[in-house]
C-alpha cells in the first residue's frame, strides 16, 4: 500500500487546477443557471399576478371600441362591442352621488321600475339603496353596508353590473350588516 502526500508545490498546483476547473465549469454553466433562474422567476411572478393580468385583459376586451372614418361624406362610425352598454347622457344626469361602478346597475334598475328623486332612489314604494356583488362569497355570508335613512336595500347578485342574474329587495326590518344567502333568498324579486 502506497501513501501519497500532497504538500508544498504539488498541493498548491492541485488547488490551482481544482479552482481553474471550477471557474471553467462556472463560466460554461452560467448561462444555463441564468436561464433556469429567469424561468423560475417568470413562473413565480405569473402565479402572483395571474388574477391582475386576467382582470387587465378582461378590461381591455370590454373597452375595445372600433372607429371607422368614411371619406366620402366625412362621417365617423363608432362600433361598440356588445358587452358595453351605450348610456344616454340624460339618464346619467339624474343619478345621485353614487359609486361610479354602480351607475350601470342603477340604469338597469331604472329600466325595471326604479324612480330617481331628489332625496334618493325609490323602487316598489321603498326608498332603496342599491348594492351589487359580482359573485357569491365563499362562506355564503354577504356583507351589506347601507345608510340609515333608507327603507330597503336592493341587492344585485352575479352576472354583470348592467344585468345581474338575481335581484333581492330586503326591507329595513330584516336588514343586518352580515346576512347569509338563506336569509336573503326569501326576498328575491322575479322580473
PDB file of C-alpha atoms in Angstrom:
ATOM      1  CA  UNK A   1       0.000   0.000   0.000  1.00  0.00           C
ATOM      2  CA  UNK A   2       1.299   3.372  -1.032  1.00  0.00           C
ATOM      3  CA  UNK A   3       0.649   6.610   0.793  1.00  0.00           C
ATOM      4  CA  UNK A   4       0.575   9.813  -1.201  1.00  0.00           C
ATOM      5  CA  UNK A   5       1.335  13.069   0.493  1.00  0.00           C
ATOM      6  CA  UNK A   6       0.358  16.318  -1.073  1.00  0.00           C
ATOM      7  CA  UNK A   7       2.490  19.064   0.269  1.00  0.00           C
ATOM      8  CA  UNK A   8       4.398  22.057  -0.869  1.00  0.00           C
ATOM      9  CA  UNK A   9       4.348  22.874  -4.569  1.00  0.00           C
ATOM     10  CA  UNK A  10       2.197  19.853  -5.516  1.00  0.00           C
ATOM     11  CA  UNK A  11      -0.520  20.922  -3.060  1.00  0.00           C
ATOM     12  CA  UNK A  12      -0.605  24.466  -4.463  1.00  0.00           C
ATOM     13  CA  UNK A  13      -0.748  23.160  -8.057  1.00  0.00           C
ATOM     14  CA  UNK A  14      -3.553  20.765  -7.132  1.00  0.00           C
ATOM     15  CA  UNK A  15      -5.616  23.614  -5.585  1.00  0.00           C
ATOM     16  CA  UNK A  16      -4.942  25.898  -8.592  1.00  0.00           C
ATOM     17  CA  UNK A  17      -6.019  23.185 -11.071  1.00  0.00           C
ATOM     18  CA  UNK A  18      -9.118  22.463  -8.976  1.00  0.00           C
ATOM     19  CA  UNK A  19     -10.026  26.186  -8.835  1.00  0.00           C
ATOM     20  CA  UNK A  20      -9.393  26.558 -12.578  1.00  0.00           C
ATOM     21  CA  UNK A  21     -11.747  23.630 -13.307  1.00  0.00           C
ATOM     22  CA  UNK A  22     -14.399  25.176 -11.037  1.00  0.00           C
ATOM     23  CA  UNK A  23     -14.072  28.554 -12.775  1.00  0.00           C
ATOM     24  CA  UNK A  24     -14.329  26.974 -16.247  1.00  0.00           C
ATOM     25  CA  UNK A  25     -17.403  24.954 -15.196  1.00  0.00           C
ATOM     26  CA  UNK A  26     -18.953  28.079 -13.670  1.00  0.00           C
ATOM     27  CA  UNK A  27     -18.393  30.054 -16.885  1.00  0.00           C
ATOM     28  CA  UNK A  28     -19.791  27.219 -19.020  1.00  0.00           C
ATOM     29  CA  UNK A  29     -22.916  26.693 -16.903  1.00  0.00           C
ATOM     30  CA  UNK A  30     -23.568  30.353 -16.009  1.00  0.00           C
ATOM     31  CA  UNK A  31     -25.929  30.972 -18.985  1.00  0.00           C
ATOM     32  CA  UNK A  32     -27.818  27.781 -18.118  1.00  0.00           C
ATOM     33  CA  UNK A  33     -28.214  28.892 -14.479  1.00  0.00           C
ATOM     34  CA  UNK A  34     -29.369  32.359 -15.586  1.00  0.00           C
ATOM     35  CA  UNK A  35     -31.964  30.852 -17.956  1.00  0.00           C
ATOM     36  CA  UNK A  36     -33.242  28.469 -15.264  1.00  0.00           C
ATOM     37  CA  UNK A  37     -33.409  31.338 -12.747  1.00  0.00           C
ATOM     38  CA  UNK A  38     -35.351  33.526 -15.188  1.00  0.00           C
ATOM     39  CA  UNK A  39     -37.809  30.725 -15.988  1.00  0.00           C
ATOM     40  CA  UNK A  40     -38.434  30.089 -12.282  1.00  0.00           C
ATOM     41  CA  UNK A  41     -38.840  33.835 -11.675  1.00  0.00           C
ATOM     42  CA  UNK A  42     -41.354  34.149 -14.541  1.00  0.00           C
ATOM     43  CA  UNK A  43     -43.367  31.188 -13.235  1.00  0.00           C
ATOM     44  CA  UNK A  44     -43.478  32.612  -9.697  1.00  0.00           C
ATOM     45  CA  UNK A  45     -44.455  36.069 -10.931  1.00  0.00           C
ATOM     46  CA  UNK A  46     -47.144  34.640 -13.205  1.00  0.00           C
ATOM     47  CA  UNK A  47     -48.741  32.859 -10.230  1.00  0.00           C
ATOM     48  CA  UNK A  48     -48.602  36.039  -8.174  1.00  0.00           C
ATOM     49  CA  UNK A  49     -50.002  38.365 -10.831  1.00  0.00           C
ATOM     50  CA  UNK A  50     -52.280  35.884 -12.641  1.00  0.00           C
ATOM     51  CA  UNK A  51     -55.502  37.456 -11.350  1.00  0.00           C
ATOM     52  CA  UNK A  52     -54.328  41.003 -12.037  1.00  0.00           C
ATOM     53  CA  UNK A  53     -53.310  40.075 -15.582  1.00  0.00           C
ATOM     54  CA  UNK A  54     -56.682  38.379 -16.250  1.00  0.00           C
ATOM     55  CA  UNK A  55     -58.604  41.412 -14.959  1.00  0.00           C
ATOM     56  CA  UNK A  56     -56.433  43.741 -17.052  1.00  0.00           C
ATOM     57  CA  UNK A  57     -57.033  41.686 -20.217  1.00  0.00           C
ATOM     58  CA  UNK A  58     -60.775  41.417 -19.439  1.00  0.00           C
ATOM     59  CA  UNK A  59     -60.989  45.210 -19.038  1.00  0.00           C
ATOM     60  CA  UNK A  60     -59.137  45.701 -22.327  1.00  0.00           C
ATOM     61  CA  UNK A  61     -61.629  43.446 -24.097  1.00  0.00           C
ATOM     62  CA  UNK A  62     -64.597  45.257 -22.550  1.00  0.00           C
ATOM     63  CA  UNK A  63     -63.383  48.690 -23.554  1.00  0.00           C
ATOM     64  CA  UNK A  64     -62.485  47.830 -27.137  1.00  0.00           C
ATOM     65  CA  UNK A  65     -64.059  50.342 -29.500  1.00  0.00           C
ATOM     66  CA  UNK A  66     -63.730  50.254 -33.269  1.00  0.00           C
ATOM     67  CA  UNK A  67     -63.772  53.625 -35.031  1.00  0.00           C
ATOM     68  CA  UNK A  68     -64.123  53.827 -38.796  1.00  0.00           C
ATOM     69  CA  UNK A  69     -63.660  57.009 -40.821  1.00  0.00           C
ATOM     70  CA  UNK A  70     -65.603  57.163 -44.059  1.00  0.00           C
ATOM     71  CA  UNK A  71     -64.002  59.584 -46.547  1.00  0.00           C
ATOM     72  CA  UNK A  72     -66.847  60.215 -48.985  1.00  0.00           C
ATOM     73  CA  UNK A  73     -69.176  62.049 -46.578  1.00  0.00           C
ATOM     74  CA  UNK A  74     -66.771  62.774 -43.754  1.00  0.00           C
ATOM     75  CA  UNK A  75     -68.816  60.585 -41.392  1.00  0.00           C
ATOM     76  CA  UNK A  76     -67.300  58.706 -38.498  1.00  0.00           C
ATOM     77  CA  UNK A  77     -68.903  55.493 -37.312  1.00  0.00           C
ATOM     78  CA  UNK A  78     -68.154  54.072 -33.878  1.00  0.00           C
ATOM     79  CA  UNK A  79     -68.785  50.389 -33.178  1.00  0.00           C
ATOM     80  CA  UNK A  80     -69.140  49.375 -29.543  1.00  0.00           C
ATOM     81  CA  UNK A  81     -68.832  45.730 -28.508  1.00  0.00           C
ATOM     82  CA  UNK A  82     -71.997  44.007 -27.281  1.00  0.00           C
ATOM     83  CA  UNK A  83     -70.771  43.924 -23.682  1.00  0.00           C
ATOM     84  CA  UNK A  84     -70.578  47.717 -23.241  1.00  0.00           C
ATOM     85  CA  UNK A  85     -73.979  49.292 -22.715  1.00  0.00           C
ATOM     86  CA  UNK A  86     -74.409  52.581 -24.548  1.00  0.00           C
ATOM     87  CA  UNK A  87     -75.649  55.077 -21.983  1.00  0.00           C
ATOM     88  CA  UNK A  88     -77.815  58.085 -22.528  1.00  0.00           C
ATOM     89  CA  UNK A  89     -76.388  61.311 -21.030  1.00  0.00           C
ATOM     90  CA  UNK A  90     -79.839  62.442 -19.848  1.00  0.00           C
ATOM     91  CA  UNK A  91     -80.279  59.227 -17.870  1.00  0.00           C
ATOM     92  CA  UNK A  92     -76.870  59.676 -16.244  1.00  0.00           C
ATOM     93  CA  UNK A  93     -77.578  63.248 -15.180  1.00  0.00           C
ATOM     94  CA  UNK A  94     -80.289  62.076 -12.741  1.00  0.00           C
ATOM     95  CA  UNK A  95     -78.090  59.623 -10.844  1.00  0.00           C
ATOM     96  CA  UNK A  96     -77.442  60.950  -7.338  1.00  0.00           C
ATOM     97  CA  UNK A  97     -73.955  60.722  -5.745  1.00  0.00           C
ATOM     98  CA  UNK A  98     -73.227  57.034  -6.028  1.00  0.00           C
ATOM     99  CA  UNK A  99     -70.149  54.978  -6.774  1.00  0.00           C
ATOM    100  CA  UNK A 100     -69.115  55.082 -10.471  1.00  0.00           C
ATOM    101  CA  UNK A 101     -69.170  51.280 -10.652  1.00  0.00           C
ATOM    102  CA  UNK A 102     -72.872  51.178  -9.679  1.00  0.00           C
ATOM    103  CA  UNK A 103     -74.134  53.524 -12.422  1.00  0.00           C
ATOM    104  CA  UNK A 104     -74.815  50.682 -14.929  1.00  0.00           C
ATOM    105  CA  UNK A 105     -76.649  48.784 -12.150  1.00  0.00           C
ATOM    106  CA  UNK A 106     -78.822  51.829 -11.417  1.00  0.00           C
ATOM    107  CA  UNK A 107     -79.581  52.271 -15.133  1.00  0.00           C
ATOM    108  CA  UNK A 108     -80.634  48.597 -15.237  1.00  0.00           C
ATOM    109  CA  UNK A 109     -82.879  49.132 -12.213  1.00  0.00           C
ATOM    110  CA  UNK A 110     -84.343  52.238 -13.844  1.00  0.00           C
ATOM    111  CA  UNK A 111     -85.486  50.042 -16.758  1.00  0.00           C
ATOM    112  CA  UNK A 112     -87.103  47.699 -14.198  1.00  0.00           C
ATOM    113  CA  UNK A 113     -89.043  50.476 -12.425  1.00  0.00           C
ATOM    114  CA  UNK A 114     -86.594  52.377 -10.208  1.00  0.00           C
ATOM    115  CA  UNK A 115     -87.563  56.023  -9.734  1.00  0.00           C
ATOM    116  CA  UNK A 116     -84.872  58.624  -9.140  1.00  0.00           C
ATOM    117  CA  UNK A 117     -85.957  61.562  -6.996  1.00  0.00           C
ATOM    118  CA  UNK A 118     -84.040  64.385  -5.343  1.00  0.00           C
ATOM    119  CA  UNK A 119     -83.873  62.651  -1.955  1.00  0.00           C
ATOM    120  CA  UNK A 120     -82.941  59.173  -3.215  1.00  0.00           C
ATOM    121  CA  UNK A 121     -83.997  56.108  -5.193  1.00  0.00           C
ATOM    122  CA  UNK A 122     -87.464  54.550  -4.968  1.00  0.00           C
ATOM    123  CA  UNK A 123     -88.377  51.020  -6.019  1.00  0.00           C
ATOM    124  CA  UNK A 124     -91.842  49.488  -5.449  1.00  0.00           C
ATOM    125  CA  UNK A 125     -92.697  52.137  -2.833  1.00  0.00           C
ATOM    126  CA  UNK A 126     -89.471  51.743  -0.825  1.00  0.00           C
ATOM    127  CA  UNK A 127     -86.657  54.257  -0.583  1.00  0.00           C
ATOM    128  CA  UNK A 128     -83.795  51.928  -1.562  1.00  0.00           C
ATOM    129  CA  UNK A 129     -80.022  51.814  -1.530  1.00  0.00           C
ATOM    130  CA  UNK A 130     -78.508  49.783  -4.438  1.00  0.00           C
ATOM    131  CA  UNK A 131     -75.765  47.222  -3.745  1.00  0.00           C
ATOM    132  CA  UNK A 132     -74.193  44.952  -6.371  1.00  0.00           C
ATOM    133  CA  UNK A 133     -71.997  41.888  -5.732  1.00  0.00           C
ATOM    134  CA  UNK A 134     -70.335  40.140  -8.686  1.00  0.00           C
ATOM    135  CA  UNK A 135     -70.401  36.656  -7.125  1.00  0.00           C
ATOM    136  CA  UNK A 136     -71.460  34.722  -4.062  1.00  0.00           C
ATOM    137  CA  UNK A 137     -68.910  34.828  -1.235  1.00  0.00           C
ATOM    138  CA  UNK A 138     -67.244  31.537  -0.305  1.00  0.00           C
ATOM    139  CA  UNK A 139     -68.733  31.416   3.189  1.00  0.00           C
ATOM    140  CA  UNK A 140     -72.197  32.356   1.805  1.00  0.00           C
ATOM    141  CA  UNK A 141     -72.393  35.424   4.046  1.00  0.00           C
ATOM    142  CA  UNK A 142     -72.872  38.763   2.310  1.00  0.00           C
ATOM    143  CA  UNK A 143     -71.727  41.967   3.958  1.00  0.00           C
ATOM    144  CA  UNK A 144     -74.183  44.810   3.416  1.00  0.00           C
ATOM    145  CA  UNK A 145     -73.168  48.409   4.065  1.00  0.00           C
ATOM    146  CA  UNK A 146     -76.035  50.863   3.771  1.00  0.00           C
ATOM    147  CA  UNK A 147     -77.073  54.297   5.130  1.00  0.00           C
ATOM    148  CA  UNK A 148     -79.617  54.562   7.936  1.00  0.00           C
ATOM    149  CA  UNK A 149     -82.150  56.789   6.114  1.00  0.00           C
ATOM    150  CA  UNK A 150     -83.470  54.086   3.755  1.00  0.00           C
ATOM    151  CA  UNK A 151     -86.466  51.746   3.784  1.00  0.00           C
ATOM    152  CA  UNK A 152     -84.821  48.823   1.960  1.00  0.00           C
ATOM    153  CA  UNK A 153     -81.729  47.593   0.150  1.00  0.00           C
ATOM    154  CA  UNK A 154     -81.890  46.357  -3.412  1.00  0.00           C
ATOM    155  CA  UNK A 155     -79.171  43.742  -3.910  1.00  0.00           C
ATOM    156  CA  UNK A 156     -77.959  42.550  -7.320  1.00  0.00           C
ATOM    157  CA  UNK A 157     -76.009  39.286  -7.376  1.00  0.00           C
ATOM    158  CA  UNK A 158     -73.946  37.548 -10.038  1.00  0.00           C
ATOM    159  CA  UNK A 159     -73.966  38.368 -13.751  1.00  0.00           C
ATOM    160  CA  UNK A 160     -72.755  41.733 -15.000  1.00  0.00           C
ATOM    161  CA  UNK A 161     -73.255  45.098 -13.311  1.00  0.00           C
ATOM    162  CA  UNK A 162     -75.583  46.216 -16.088  1.00  0.00           C
ATOM    163  CA  UNK A 163     -77.623  42.965 -15.939  1.00  0.00           C
ATOM    164  CA  UNK A 164     -77.434  40.950 -12.688  1.00  0.00           C
ATOM    165  CA  UNK A 165     -78.874  37.434 -12.586  1.00  0.00           C
ATOM    166  CA  UNK A 166     -80.629  37.822  -9.224  1.00  0.00           C
ATOM    167  CA  UNK A 167     -82.318  40.820  -7.560  1.00  0.00           C
ATOM    168  CA  UNK A 168     -83.317  40.961  -3.906  1.00  0.00           C
ATOM    169  CA  UNK A 169     -85.404  43.699  -2.226  1.00  0.00           C
ATOM    170  CA  UNK A 170     -84.648  43.464   1.510  1.00  0.00           C
ATOM    171  CA  UNK A 171     -86.764  45.687   3.804  1.00  0.00           C
ATOM    172  CA  UNK A 172     -85.018  47.557   6.625  1.00  0.00           C
ATOM    173  CA  UNK A 173     -86.715  45.468   9.344  1.00  0.00           C
ATOM    174  CA  UNK A 174     -84.852  42.380   8.121  1.00  0.00           C
ATOM    175  CA  UNK A 175     -81.535  44.039   7.262  1.00  0.00           C
ATOM    176  CA  UNK A 176     -78.333  43.081   9.067  1.00  0.00           C
ATOM    177  CA  UNK A 177     -74.729  44.002   8.309  1.00  0.00           C
ATOM    178  CA  UNK A 178     -73.980  40.342   7.540  1.00  0.00           C
ATOM    179  CA  UNK A 179     -76.647  38.122   6.015  1.00  0.00           C
ATOM    180  CA  UNK A 180     -76.486  34.532   4.814  1.00  0.00           C
ATOM    181  CA  UNK A 181     -77.792  33.521   1.399  1.00  0.00           C
ATOM    182  CA  UNK A 182     -80.598  31.511   3.028  1.00  0.00           C
ATOM    183  CA  UNK A 183     -81.873  34.655   4.776  1.00  0.00           C
ATOM    184  CA  UNK A 184     -81.719  36.675   1.554  1.00  0.00           C
ATOM    185  CA  UNK A 185     -83.403  34.115  -0.744  1.00  0.00           C
ATOM    186  CA  UNK A 186     -86.903  34.867   0.562  1.00  0.00           C
ATOM    187  CA  UNK A 187     -86.617  38.476  -0.694  1.00  0.00           C
ATOM    188  CA  UNK A 188     -85.920  37.527  -4.323  1.00  0.00           C
ATOM    189  CA  UNK A 189     -87.635  39.660  -6.964  1.00  0.00           C
ATOM    190  CA  UNK A 190     -88.874  37.952 -10.119  1.00  0.00           C
ATOM    191  CA  UNK A 191     -88.627  40.408 -13.012  1.00  0.00           C
TER     192      UNK A 191
END
